[in-house]
GROMACS .gro file of C-alpha atoms in nm:
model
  269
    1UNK     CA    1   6.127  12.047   3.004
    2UNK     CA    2   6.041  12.331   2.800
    3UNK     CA    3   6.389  12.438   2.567
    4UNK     CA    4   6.370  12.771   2.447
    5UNK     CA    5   6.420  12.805   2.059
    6UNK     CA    6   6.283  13.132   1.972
    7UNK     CA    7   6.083  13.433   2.108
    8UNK     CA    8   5.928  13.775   1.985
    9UNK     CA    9   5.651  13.935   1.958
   10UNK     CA   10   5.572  14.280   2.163
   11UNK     CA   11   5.621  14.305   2.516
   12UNK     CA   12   5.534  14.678   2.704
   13UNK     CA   13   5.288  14.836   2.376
   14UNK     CA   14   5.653  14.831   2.182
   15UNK     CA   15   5.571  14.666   1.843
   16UNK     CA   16   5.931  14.460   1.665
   17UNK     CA   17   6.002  14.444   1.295
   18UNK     CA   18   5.830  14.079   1.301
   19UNK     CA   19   5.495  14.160   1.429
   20UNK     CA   20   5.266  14.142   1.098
   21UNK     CA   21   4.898  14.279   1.068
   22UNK     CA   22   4.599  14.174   0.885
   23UNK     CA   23   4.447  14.401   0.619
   24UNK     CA   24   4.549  14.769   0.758
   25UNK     CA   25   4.543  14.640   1.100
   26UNK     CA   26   4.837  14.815   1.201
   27UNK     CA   27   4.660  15.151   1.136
   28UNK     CA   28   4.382  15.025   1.419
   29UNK     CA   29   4.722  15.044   1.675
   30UNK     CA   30   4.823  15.302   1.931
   31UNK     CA   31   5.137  15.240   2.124
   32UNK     CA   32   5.103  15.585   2.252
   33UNK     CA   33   4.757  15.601   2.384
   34UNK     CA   34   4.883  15.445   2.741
   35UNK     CA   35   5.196  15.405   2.838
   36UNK     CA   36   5.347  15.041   2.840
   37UNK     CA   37   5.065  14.925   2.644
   38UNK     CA   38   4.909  14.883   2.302
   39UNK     CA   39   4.567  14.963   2.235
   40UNK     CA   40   4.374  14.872   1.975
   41UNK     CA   41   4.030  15.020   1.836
   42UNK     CA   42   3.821  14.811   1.651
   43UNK     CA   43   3.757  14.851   1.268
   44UNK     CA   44   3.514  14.591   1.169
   45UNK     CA   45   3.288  14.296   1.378
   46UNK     CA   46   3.447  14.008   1.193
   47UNK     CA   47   3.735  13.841   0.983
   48UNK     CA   48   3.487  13.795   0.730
   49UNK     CA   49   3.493  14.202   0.561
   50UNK     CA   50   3.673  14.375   0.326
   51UNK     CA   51   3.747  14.656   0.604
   52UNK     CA   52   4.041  14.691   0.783
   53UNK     CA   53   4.094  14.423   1.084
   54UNK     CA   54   4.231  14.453   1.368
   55UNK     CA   55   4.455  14.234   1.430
   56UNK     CA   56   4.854  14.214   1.509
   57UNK     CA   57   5.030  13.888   1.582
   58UNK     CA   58   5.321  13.686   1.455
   59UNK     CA   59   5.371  13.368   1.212
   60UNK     CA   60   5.384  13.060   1.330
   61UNK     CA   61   5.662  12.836   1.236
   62UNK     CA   62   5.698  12.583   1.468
   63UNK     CA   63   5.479  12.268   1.573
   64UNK     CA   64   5.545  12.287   1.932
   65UNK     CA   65   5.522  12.606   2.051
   66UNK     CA   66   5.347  12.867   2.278
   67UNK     CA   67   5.191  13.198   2.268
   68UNK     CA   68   5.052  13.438   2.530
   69UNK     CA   69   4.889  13.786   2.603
   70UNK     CA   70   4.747  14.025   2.862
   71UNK     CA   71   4.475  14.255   2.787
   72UNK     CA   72   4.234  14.495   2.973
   73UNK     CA   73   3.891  14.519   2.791
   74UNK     CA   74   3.530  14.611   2.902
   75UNK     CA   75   3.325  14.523   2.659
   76UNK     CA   76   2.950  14.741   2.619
   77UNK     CA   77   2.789  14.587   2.382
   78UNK     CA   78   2.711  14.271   2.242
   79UNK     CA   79   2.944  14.301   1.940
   80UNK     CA   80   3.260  14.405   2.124
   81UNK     CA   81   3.503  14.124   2.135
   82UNK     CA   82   3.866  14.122   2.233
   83UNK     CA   83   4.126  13.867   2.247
   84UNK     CA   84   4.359  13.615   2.090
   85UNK     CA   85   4.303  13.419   1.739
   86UNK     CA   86   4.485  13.158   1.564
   87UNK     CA   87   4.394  13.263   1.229
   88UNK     CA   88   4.464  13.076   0.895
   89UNK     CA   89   4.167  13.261   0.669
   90UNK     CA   90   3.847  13.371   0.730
   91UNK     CA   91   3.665  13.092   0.727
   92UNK     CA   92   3.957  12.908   0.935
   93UNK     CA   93   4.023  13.011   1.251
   94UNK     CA   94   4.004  12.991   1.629
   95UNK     CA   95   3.922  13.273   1.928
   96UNK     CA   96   3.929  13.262   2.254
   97UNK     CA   97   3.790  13.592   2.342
   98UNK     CA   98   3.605  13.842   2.635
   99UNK     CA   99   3.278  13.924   2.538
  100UNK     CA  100   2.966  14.111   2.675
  101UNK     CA  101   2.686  13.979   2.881
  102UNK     CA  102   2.374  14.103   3.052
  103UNK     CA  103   2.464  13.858   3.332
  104UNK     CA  104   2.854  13.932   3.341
  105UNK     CA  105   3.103  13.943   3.055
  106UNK     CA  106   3.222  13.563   2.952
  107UNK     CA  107   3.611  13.419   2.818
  108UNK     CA  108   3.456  13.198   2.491
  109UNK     CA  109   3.632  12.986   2.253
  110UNK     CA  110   3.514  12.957   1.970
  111UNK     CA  111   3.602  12.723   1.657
  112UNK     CA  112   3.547  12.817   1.267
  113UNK     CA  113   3.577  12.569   1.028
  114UNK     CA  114   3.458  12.569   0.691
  115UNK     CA  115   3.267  12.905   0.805
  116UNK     CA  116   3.112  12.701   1.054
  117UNK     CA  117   3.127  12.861   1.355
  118UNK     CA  118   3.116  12.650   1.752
  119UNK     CA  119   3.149  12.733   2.087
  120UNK     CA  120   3.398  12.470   2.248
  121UNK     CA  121   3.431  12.613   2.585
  122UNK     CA  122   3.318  12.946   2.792
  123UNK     CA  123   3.347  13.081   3.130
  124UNK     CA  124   3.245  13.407   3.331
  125UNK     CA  125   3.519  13.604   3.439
  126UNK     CA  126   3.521  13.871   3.741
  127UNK     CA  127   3.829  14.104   3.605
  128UNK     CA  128   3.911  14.365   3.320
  129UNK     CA  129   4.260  14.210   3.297
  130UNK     CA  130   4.332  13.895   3.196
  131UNK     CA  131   4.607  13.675   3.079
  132UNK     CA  132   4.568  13.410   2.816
  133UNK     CA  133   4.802  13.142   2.741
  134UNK     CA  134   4.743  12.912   2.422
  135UNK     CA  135   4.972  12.637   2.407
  136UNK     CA  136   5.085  12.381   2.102
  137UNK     CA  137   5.203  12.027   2.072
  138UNK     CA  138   5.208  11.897   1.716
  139UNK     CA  139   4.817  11.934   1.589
  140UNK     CA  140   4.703  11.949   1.977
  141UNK     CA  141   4.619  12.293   2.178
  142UNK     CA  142   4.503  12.361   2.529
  143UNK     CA  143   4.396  12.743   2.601
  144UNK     CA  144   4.416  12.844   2.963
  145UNK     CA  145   4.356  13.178   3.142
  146UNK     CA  146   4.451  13.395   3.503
  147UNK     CA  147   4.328  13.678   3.620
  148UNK     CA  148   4.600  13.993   3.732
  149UNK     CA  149   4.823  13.839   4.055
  150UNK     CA  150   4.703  13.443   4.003
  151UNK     CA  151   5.032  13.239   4.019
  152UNK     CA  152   4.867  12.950   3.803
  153UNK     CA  153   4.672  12.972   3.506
  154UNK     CA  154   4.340  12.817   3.491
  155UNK     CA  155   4.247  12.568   3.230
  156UNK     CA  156   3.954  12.669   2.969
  157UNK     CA  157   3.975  12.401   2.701
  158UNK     CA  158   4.180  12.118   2.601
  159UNK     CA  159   4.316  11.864   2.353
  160UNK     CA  160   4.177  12.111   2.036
  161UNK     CA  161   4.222  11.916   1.677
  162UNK     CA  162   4.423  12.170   1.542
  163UNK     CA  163   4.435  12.006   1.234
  164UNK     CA  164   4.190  12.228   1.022
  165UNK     CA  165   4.405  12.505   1.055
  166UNK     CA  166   4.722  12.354   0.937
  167UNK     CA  167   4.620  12.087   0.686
  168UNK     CA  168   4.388  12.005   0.457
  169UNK     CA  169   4.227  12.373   0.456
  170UNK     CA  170   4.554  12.512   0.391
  171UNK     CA  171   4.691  12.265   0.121
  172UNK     CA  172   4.976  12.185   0.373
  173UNK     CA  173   5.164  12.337   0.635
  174UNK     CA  174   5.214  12.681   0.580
  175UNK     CA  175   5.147  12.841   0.931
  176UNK     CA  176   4.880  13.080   1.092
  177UNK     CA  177   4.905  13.426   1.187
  178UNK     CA  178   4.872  13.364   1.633
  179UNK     CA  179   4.774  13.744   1.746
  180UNK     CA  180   4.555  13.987   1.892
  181UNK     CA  181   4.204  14.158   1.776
  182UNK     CA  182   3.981  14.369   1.895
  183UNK     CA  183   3.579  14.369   1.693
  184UNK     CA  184   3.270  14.603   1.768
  185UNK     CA  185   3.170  14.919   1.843
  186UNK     CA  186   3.426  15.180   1.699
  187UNK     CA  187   3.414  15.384   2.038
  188UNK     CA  188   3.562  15.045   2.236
  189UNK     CA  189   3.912  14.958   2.238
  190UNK     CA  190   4.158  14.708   2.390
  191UNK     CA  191   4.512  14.721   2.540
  192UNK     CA  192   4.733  14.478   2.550
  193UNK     CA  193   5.071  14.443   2.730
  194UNK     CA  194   5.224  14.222   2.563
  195UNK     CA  195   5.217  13.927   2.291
  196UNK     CA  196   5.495  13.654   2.314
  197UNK     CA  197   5.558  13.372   2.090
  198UNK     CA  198   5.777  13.131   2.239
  199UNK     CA  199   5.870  12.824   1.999
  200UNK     CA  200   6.003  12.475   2.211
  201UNK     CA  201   6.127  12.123   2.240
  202UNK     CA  202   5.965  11.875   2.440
  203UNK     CA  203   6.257  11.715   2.601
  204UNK     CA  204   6.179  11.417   2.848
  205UNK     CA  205   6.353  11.086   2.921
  206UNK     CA  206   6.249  10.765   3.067
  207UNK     CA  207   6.401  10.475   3.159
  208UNK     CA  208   6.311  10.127   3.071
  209UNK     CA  209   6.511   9.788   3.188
  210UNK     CA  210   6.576   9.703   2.887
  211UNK     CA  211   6.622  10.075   2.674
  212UNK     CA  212   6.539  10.433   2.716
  213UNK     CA  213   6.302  10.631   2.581
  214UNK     CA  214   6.368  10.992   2.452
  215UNK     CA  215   6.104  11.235   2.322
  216UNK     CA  216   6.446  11.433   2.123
  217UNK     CA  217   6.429  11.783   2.086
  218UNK     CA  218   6.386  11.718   1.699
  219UNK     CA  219   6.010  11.644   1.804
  220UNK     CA  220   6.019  11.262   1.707
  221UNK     CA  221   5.948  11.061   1.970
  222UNK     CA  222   6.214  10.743   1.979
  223UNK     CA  223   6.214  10.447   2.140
  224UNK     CA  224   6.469  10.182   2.227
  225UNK     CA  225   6.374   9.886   2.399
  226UNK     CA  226   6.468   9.502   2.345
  227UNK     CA  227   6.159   9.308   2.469
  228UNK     CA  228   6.388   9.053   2.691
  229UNK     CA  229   6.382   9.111   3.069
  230UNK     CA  230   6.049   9.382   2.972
  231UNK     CA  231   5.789   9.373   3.277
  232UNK     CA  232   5.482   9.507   3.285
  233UNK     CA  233   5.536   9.824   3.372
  234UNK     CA  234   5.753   9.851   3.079
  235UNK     CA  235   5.485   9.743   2.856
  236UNK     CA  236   5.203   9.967   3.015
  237UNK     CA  237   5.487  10.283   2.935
  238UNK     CA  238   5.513  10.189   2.626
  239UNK     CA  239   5.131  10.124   2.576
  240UNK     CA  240   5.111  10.510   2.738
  241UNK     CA  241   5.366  10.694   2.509
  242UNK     CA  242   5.177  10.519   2.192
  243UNK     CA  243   4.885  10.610   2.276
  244UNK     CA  244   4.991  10.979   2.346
  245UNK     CA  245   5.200  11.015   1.989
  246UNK     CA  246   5.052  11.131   1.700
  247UNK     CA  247   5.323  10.975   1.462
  248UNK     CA  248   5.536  10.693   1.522
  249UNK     CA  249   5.826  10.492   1.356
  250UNK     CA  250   5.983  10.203   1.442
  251UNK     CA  251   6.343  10.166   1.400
  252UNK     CA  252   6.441   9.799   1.345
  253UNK     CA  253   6.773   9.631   1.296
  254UNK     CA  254   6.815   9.225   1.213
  255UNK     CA  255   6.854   9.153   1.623
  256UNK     CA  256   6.469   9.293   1.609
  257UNK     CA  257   6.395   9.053   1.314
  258UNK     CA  258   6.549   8.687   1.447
  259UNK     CA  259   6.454   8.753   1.784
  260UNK     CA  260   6.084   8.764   1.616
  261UNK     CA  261   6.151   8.461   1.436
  262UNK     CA  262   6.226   8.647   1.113
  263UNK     CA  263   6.559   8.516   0.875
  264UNK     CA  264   6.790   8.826   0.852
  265UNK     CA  265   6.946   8.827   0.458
  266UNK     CA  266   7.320   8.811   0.552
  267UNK     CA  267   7.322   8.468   0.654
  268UNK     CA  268   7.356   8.129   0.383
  269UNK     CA  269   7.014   7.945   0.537
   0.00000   0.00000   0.00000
């Protein structure tokens, strides 16, 4: 269950006081160029320039959290690109973008690290308009896609080590900027609809025999289970949620520690 703890962005071209831009990118932005939408004209072909970018988006502040857009872009040219980044510098990042083809135009992701630069998924697409959808649990992101009037999204990539954009490259956590761009021929633009940042809790229960489990709203997943009456599919849920955490602490009191065998240090022997 998805809890809602905090949303903004743009939504119908209409930019908010919390929508940041990269390097003059807010001068590459024209709310008034179509009505209900933003549109953006590209400045440069890359993060890496000392030219304006364009690019709008949001901070991220949250670990779990989601982000979306909807754009219509026809790309000419081999250089035109338009779509959503999670960008930390400019040799850190990650794009999920529509490009131009001879054979159709494609929906790439692509990963930079350390300047080095991979494609981790890509897939034609058959429409000018197109929703993407990049969603974050912890240091893990899936980035999934529908086309205008699909009731479910489509999935493009999955389980994305987010970690180089959060971590070590940055010295710690300190956030990305999650937004929009638009790279390529200066004559090409973009529009967008909207961009929406939607921060969460993962919030799911389940029962053992013996305990319950609770993923808490804090984002720490805890676990309370006395291992009498435990059967197997006890131990196989347990086995699951292990393997699916990224960090885990046990919480243990002296009825874990003489059950095990182990003296607690109130009593004389």
């Amino acid at each position: 269950k998805s809890i809602e703890k905090n949303v903004y962005g743009f939504i119908d071209g209409l930019l908010t006081y919390n929508v940041i831009s990269l390097r003059g990118g807010l001068c590459a932005a024209d709310s008034s160029a179509r009505s209900g939408w933003l549109r953006l004209h590209a400045k440069s072909e890359s993060f890496i320039t000392t030219c304006p970018i364009s690019l709008i988006g949001v901070r991220q502040k949250d670990y779990h959290y989601s982000v979306r857009t909807k754009m219509e872009f026809e790309p000419r040219a081999l250089h035109d690109k338009a779509g959503m980044v999670l960008f930390q510098n400019e040799e850190s990042n990650l794009t999920i973008y529509k490009k131009y083809h001879s054979e159709g135009n494609f929906l790439t992701v692509e990963s930079n690290v350390g300047g080095q630069n991979s494609v981790i998924a890509q897939v034609m697409v058959h429409q000018d308009i197109l929703e993407i959808k990049f969603v974050v649990r912890e240091q893990k992101g899936e980035l999934l896609f529908r086309y205008e009037g699909d009731k479910e999204f489509h999935l493009l990539a999955e389980n994305i080590d987010l970690r180089s954009y959060s971590t070590e490259a940055a010295g710690g956590f300190t956030g990305c900027i999650l937004g929009i761009f638009e790279f390529g021929n200066h004559n090409v633009s973009a529009d967008f609809k909207y961009l929406i940042y939607e921060a969460f809790a993962i919030c799911t229960y389940g029962r053992c025999n013996s305990g319950l489990g609770i993923v808490s709203p804090f984002f720490c997943d805890i676990l309370f289970i006395r291992g009498e009456n435990m059967n197997q599919s006890d131990i196989m849920t347990l086995k699951k949620w292990i393997n699916e955490s990224s960090n885990i602490v046990f919480f243990g009191g002296a009825g874990v520690s003489t059950e095990s065998g182990i003296p607690d240090f109130r009593s004389t022997d």
